[in-house]
């Protein structure tokens, strides 16, 4: 075997082990806590989502122009390799993600050092939180109102606000669609939880503050596990059949694309 090849091979192995050791040491030796940032990157069936753009055709044969894609995420939990869970403080764990208002980053503050392999969160607002009443919602109530995520306090939160226009073989003129999904009392509770594995560990320590890049496929709202045809109903808000189906579809629109373990970002 060529001597130079052996030297290069050994050097690559040493550098790789050193890099891994460096990250491991940053987590295990320094301890502490840091922020975890979650970036929600919206797309449509593999293409970037551009609000107001035309040409997004789904498997139902409908072409959509999407003007609004807002949703609520909540109740974040980070899970390490041993299955230990860190539950983010509930009162601080409600966020609106809005493409039109450029709210696409969630920052979880003061996360304990660890090697996190999975992420769990809710889509919408759980009944326990809602039943605390308007006074129990804190600042989140105003954030939701400012981002079109409320019907009214009595009617509750919109977990998803998905709007635009569409055409199809049978609907040839651009027609407005509105998909507003939420819970309507205990009889129609559409709050769902999502658990996602990380493609690589999210490393948190005093010196490491990871960014989790979440790919979110808006196409799944209508074209997921259940096929929702706008040509049959262009407005879906309180529907005992379609609303739970849309909730299940939304569970499938999230995927952790990659994790960036960056150097410390002061918080």
Short mmCIF file of C-alpha atoms in Angstrom, two decimals:
data_model
loop_
_atom_site.label_atom_id
_atom_site.label_comp_id
_atom_site.label_asym_id
_atom_site.label_seq_id
_atom_site.Cartn_x
_atom_site.Cartn_y
_atom_site.Cartn_z
CA UNK A 1 0.00 0.00 0.00
CA UNK A 2 1.29 3.46 -0.87
CA UNK A 3 2.92 5.11 2.17
CA UNK A 4 1.55 8.56 1.31
CA UNK A 5 -1.97 7.11 1.08
CA UNK A 6 -1.62 5.62 4.57
CA UNK A 7 -0.48 8.98 5.95
CA UNK A 8 -3.43 10.79 4.38
CA UNK A 9 -5.86 8.16 5.71
CA UNK A 10 -4.49 8.42 9.24
CA UNK A 11 -4.65 12.23 9.10
CA UNK A 12 -8.32 12.19 8.02
CA UNK A 13 -9.23 9.77 10.83
CA UNK A 14 -7.41 11.87 13.43
CA UNK A 15 -9.07 15.10 12.26
CA UNK A 16 -12.52 13.43 12.29
CA UNK A 17 -12.05 12.02 15.77
CA UNK A 18 -10.75 15.35 17.03
CA UNK A 19 -13.79 17.19 15.64
CA UNK A 20 -16.19 14.69 17.21
CA UNK A 21 -14.30 14.81 20.48
CA UNK A 22 -14.42 18.60 20.45
CA UNK A 23 -18.23 18.65 20.13
CA UNK A 24 -18.63 15.92 22.74
CA UNK A 25 -16.37 17.77 25.18
CA UNK A 26 -18.33 20.97 24.61
CA UNK A 27 -21.48 19.16 25.74
CA UNK A 28 -20.21 16.87 28.49
CA UNK A 29 -17.54 19.00 30.13
CA UNK A 30 -18.87 22.54 30.00
CA UNK A 31 -22.49 21.88 30.94
CA UNK A 32 -24.53 25.00 31.30
CA UNK A 33 -27.42 25.95 29.05
CA UNK A 34 -28.09 27.77 25.80
CA UNK A 35 -30.71 28.60 23.19
CA UNK A 36 -32.13 26.25 20.58
CA UNK A 37 -33.38 27.98 17.45
CA UNK A 38 -35.91 26.33 15.18
CA UNK A 39 -36.18 27.73 11.65
CA UNK A 40 -39.41 26.90 9.81
CA UNK A 41 -38.67 26.81 6.07
CA UNK A 42 -41.89 26.62 4.06
CA UNK A 43 -42.19 24.84 0.74
CA UNK A 44 -44.79 23.27 -1.53
CA UNK A 45 -44.08 19.70 -2.63
CA UNK A 46 -40.34 20.33 -2.95
CA UNK A 47 -40.51 23.92 -4.23
CA UNK A 48 -40.00 27.05 -2.15
CA UNK A 49 -43.23 28.71 -1.02
CA UNK A 50 -43.65 32.16 -2.56
CA UNK A 51 -46.79 33.86 -1.33
CA UNK A 52 -48.90 35.17 -4.20
CA UNK A 53 -47.15 33.00 -6.80
CA UNK A 54 -49.15 30.70 -9.05
CA UNK A 55 -48.40 27.24 -10.31
CA UNK A 56 -48.57 24.95 -7.27
CA UNK A 57 -50.52 21.98 -8.58
CA UNK A 58 -51.48 19.16 -6.24
CA UNK A 59 -52.42 15.53 -6.82
CA UNK A 60 -56.08 16.54 -6.84
CA UNK A 61 -55.50 18.41 -10.10
CA UNK A 62 -55.97 21.78 -8.45
CA UNK A 63 -53.61 24.71 -9.01
CA UNK A 64 -53.15 26.98 -5.99
CA UNK A 65 -51.98 30.52 -5.44
CA UNK A 66 -51.20 30.67 -1.73
CA UNK A 67 -51.58 34.07 -0.06
CA UNK A 68 -51.41 33.07 3.61
CA UNK A 69 -49.76 30.21 5.48
CA UNK A 70 -49.92 30.76 9.25
CA UNK A 71 -50.02 28.16 12.01
CA UNK A 72 -49.48 27.75 15.76
CA UNK A 73 -46.82 25.50 17.29
CA UNK A 74 -46.64 24.81 21.01
CA UNK A 75 -45.57 22.65 23.95
CA UNK A 76 -42.01 21.91 22.86
CA UNK A 77 -40.14 18.92 24.27
CA UNK A 78 -36.51 17.97 23.54
CA UNK A 79 -35.56 14.30 23.84
CA UNK A 80 -32.02 13.00 24.34
CA UNK A 81 -30.48 9.66 23.31
CA UNK A 82 -31.44 8.02 26.63
CA UNK A 83 -35.07 9.02 26.19
CA UNK A 84 -34.93 11.77 28.82
CA UNK A 85 -37.29 14.64 28.03
CA UNK A 86 -36.81 18.33 28.66
CA UNK A 87 -40.18 20.05 28.60
CA UNK A 88 -40.03 23.73 27.75
CA UNK A 89 -41.95 25.90 30.26
CA UNK A 90 -45.60 25.71 29.21
CA UNK A 91 -46.44 29.38 29.67
CA UNK A 92 -43.67 30.32 27.21
CA UNK A 93 -44.29 27.52 24.73
CA UNK A 94 -46.80 29.00 22.27
CA UNK A 95 -45.70 30.54 18.97
CA UNK A 96 -47.21 31.74 15.68
CA UNK A 97 -45.33 30.86 12.49
CA UNK A 98 -46.33 33.26 9.71
CA UNK A 99 -44.84 33.49 6.24
CA UNK A 100 -46.53 36.82 5.47
CA UNK A 101 -45.31 38.46 8.69
CA UNK A 102 -41.86 36.84 8.57
CA UNK A 103 -42.32 34.99 11.85
CA UNK A 104 -40.39 31.90 10.87
CA UNK A 105 -38.07 31.36 13.87
CA UNK A 106 -38.87 29.93 17.29
CA UNK A 107 -36.26 30.45 20.02
CA UNK A 108 -36.29 28.09 22.98
CA UNK A 109 -34.25 29.76 25.70
CA UNK A 110 -32.09 28.30 28.48
CA UNK A 111 -32.08 24.69 27.31
CA UNK A 112 -29.89 22.43 29.51
CA UNK A 113 -26.71 21.01 27.98
CA UNK A 114 -27.34 17.74 26.20
CA UNK A 115 -27.28 15.76 22.98
CA UNK A 116 -30.84 15.90 21.70
CA UNK A 117 -32.01 13.37 19.12
CA UNK A 118 -35.71 14.17 18.77
CA UNK A 119 -38.16 17.03 19.03
CA UNK A 120 -41.82 16.91 20.06
CA UNK A 121 -44.33 19.73 19.76
CA UNK A 122 -48.02 20.46 19.32
CA UNK A 123 -49.84 22.03 16.40
CA UNK A 124 -52.39 24.42 17.84
CA UNK A 125 -53.40 25.22 21.40
CA UNK A 126 -54.29 22.42 23.80
CA UNK A 127 -57.53 22.43 25.79
CA UNK A 128 -55.69 22.83 29.11
CA UNK A 129 -54.20 26.14 27.98
CA UNK A 130 -57.41 27.42 26.40
CA UNK A 131 -59.45 26.62 29.49
CA UNK A 132 -57.26 28.95 31.54
CA UNK A 133 -59.39 31.71 30.02
CA UNK A 134 -58.35 34.92 28.29
CA UNK A 135 -56.36 36.09 31.32
CA UNK A 136 -54.34 32.86 31.30
CA UNK A 137 -53.05 33.28 27.74
CA UNK A 138 -50.51 36.00 28.53
CA UNK A 139 -48.96 37.89 25.61
CA UNK A 140 -49.72 35.05 23.21
CA UNK A 141 -53.35 36.09 22.88
CA UNK A 142 -52.30 39.43 21.38
CA UNK A 143 -49.75 37.76 19.09
CA UNK A 144 -52.45 35.41 17.81
CA UNK A 145 -54.87 38.28 17.19
CA UNK A 146 -52.22 40.32 15.34
CA UNK A 147 -51.52 37.39 13.01
CA UNK A 148 -55.12 36.46 12.14
CA UNK A 149 -55.06 33.35 14.35
CA UNK A 150 -58.27 34.02 16.32
CA UNK A 151 -61.92 33.75 15.37
CA UNK A 152 -62.90 35.37 18.66
CA UNK A 153 -62.16 34.45 22.25
CA UNK A 154 -65.37 32.45 22.48
CA UNK A 155 -64.72 30.60 19.20
CA UNK A 156 -61.04 30.05 19.98
CA UNK A 157 -57.74 29.94 18.13
CA UNK A 158 -57.15 29.16 14.49
CA UNK A 159 -54.43 26.50 14.56
CA UNK A 160 -53.98 26.93 10.81
CA UNK A 161 -54.86 29.85 8.55
CA UNK A 162 -54.27 28.74 4.95
CA UNK A 163 -55.72 30.95 2.22
CA UNK A 164 -55.44 31.80 -1.45
CA UNK A 165 -57.15 31.07 -4.76
CA UNK A 166 -57.39 27.95 -6.90
CA UNK A 167 -58.50 26.61 -10.24
CA UNK A 168 -59.24 23.07 -11.40
CA UNK A 169 -60.78 21.23 -14.34
CA UNK A 170 -64.24 22.06 -13.01
CA UNK A 171 -63.41 25.48 -11.48
CA UNK A 172 -61.86 27.46 -14.30
CA UNK A 173 -62.02 30.95 -12.76
CA UNK A 174 -59.73 31.75 -9.78
CA UNK A 175 -61.78 31.01 -6.68
CA UNK A 176 -60.97 31.95 -3.08
CA UNK A 177 -60.17 29.11 -0.69
CA UNK A 178 -59.95 29.35 3.11
CA UNK A 179 -58.77 26.52 5.36
CA UNK A 180 -59.12 27.52 9.02
CA UNK A 181 -58.54 24.66 11.42
CA UNK A 182 -58.90 24.72 15.20
CA UNK A 183 -60.64 23.10 18.15
CA UNK A 184 -64.28 23.72 18.91
CA UNK A 185 -64.85 22.42 22.40
CA UNK A 186 -64.19 18.85 23.49
CA UNK A 187 -66.43 17.51 20.72
CA UNK A 188 -64.02 18.65 17.99
CA UNK A 189 -60.53 18.78 19.49
CA UNK A 190 -58.08 19.12 16.60
CA UNK A 191 -54.93 19.71 18.66
CA UNK A 192 -52.24 17.23 17.58
CA UNK A 193 -48.67 16.39 18.65
CA UNK A 194 -45.77 15.72 16.30
CA UNK A 195 -42.58 13.82 17.19
CA UNK A 196 -39.63 14.15 14.81
CA UNK A 197 -36.23 12.47 14.83
CA UNK A 198 -33.19 14.67 14.19
CA UNK A 199 -30.99 13.63 11.23
CA UNK A 200 -28.04 14.49 13.50
CA UNK A 201 -27.87 15.33 17.20
CA UNK A 202 -28.61 18.88 18.33
CA UNK A 203 -25.76 19.66 20.71
CA UNK A 204 -26.42 22.16 23.49
CA UNK A 205 -23.84 23.46 25.93
CA UNK A 206 -22.49 26.72 27.26
CA UNK A 207 -20.58 27.01 23.97
CA UNK A 208 -23.00 25.41 21.52
CA UNK A 209 -26.35 26.82 20.42
CA UNK A 210 -27.88 24.68 17.63
CA UNK A 211 -30.22 25.74 14.84
CA UNK A 212 -32.80 23.14 13.83
CA UNK A 213 -33.93 23.66 10.23
CA UNK A 214 -37.50 22.46 9.81
CA UNK A 215 -38.84 21.81 6.32
CA UNK A 216 -42.59 22.47 6.22
CA UNK A 217 -44.57 21.27 3.20
CA UNK A 218 -47.74 23.35 2.76
CA UNK A 219 -48.89 20.92 0.07
CA UNK A 220 -49.64 18.35 2.78
CA UNK A 221 -52.54 20.42 4.14
CA UNK A 222 -54.75 19.26 1.26
CA UNK A 223 -52.66 16.58 -0.39
CA UNK A 224 -51.49 14.46 2.53
CA UNK A 225 -52.81 11.26 4.06
CA UNK A 226 -56.30 12.54 3.27
CA UNK A 227 -57.13 14.20 -0.06
CA UNK A 228 -59.13 17.38 0.50
CA UNK A 229 -60.64 18.71 -2.75
CA UNK A 230 -61.23 22.45 -2.83
CA UNK A 231 -63.56 21.94 -5.77
CA UNK A 232 -65.88 20.13 -3.34
CA UNK A 233 -65.55 22.68 -0.52
CA UNK A 234 -63.42 25.81 -0.97
CA UNK A 235 -64.02 26.89 2.64
CA UNK A 236 -63.33 24.48 5.51
CA UNK A 237 -63.61 25.82 9.05
CA UNK A 238 -65.84 23.72 11.28
CA UNK A 239 -66.33 20.36 9.59
CA UNK A 240 -66.73 17.19 11.63
CA UNK A 241 -65.17 15.09 8.87
CA UNK A 242 -62.68 17.29 7.03
CA UNK A 243 -61.30 19.28 9.98
CA UNK A 244 -59.89 16.18 11.77
CA UNK A 245 -58.55 14.93 8.42
CA UNK A 246 -56.73 18.22 7.86
CA UNK A 247 -55.29 17.93 11.38
CA UNK A 248 -53.86 14.53 10.50
CA UNK A 249 -52.49 15.90 7.22
CA UNK A 250 -50.74 18.72 9.07
CA UNK A 251 -48.91 16.19 11.25
CA UNK A 252 -47.18 15.01 8.08
CA UNK A 253 -46.04 18.40 6.82
CA UNK A 254 -43.10 18.76 9.23
CA UNK A 255 -39.62 17.28 8.76
CA UNK A 256 -36.26 18.18 10.34
CA UNK A 257 -34.08 18.79 7.29
CA UNK A 258 -30.78 19.36 9.11
CA UNK A 259 -29.24 20.61 12.33
CA UNK A 260 -26.50 23.22 12.52
CA UNK A 261 -24.47 23.04 15.73
CA UNK A 262 -23.11 26.56 15.83
CA UNK A 263 -20.90 28.30 18.32
CA UNK A 264 -22.42 30.02 21.32
CA UNK A 265 -25.05 32.67 20.62
CA UNK A 266 -25.51 34.86 23.66
CA UNK A 267 -29.09 35.17 24.87
#
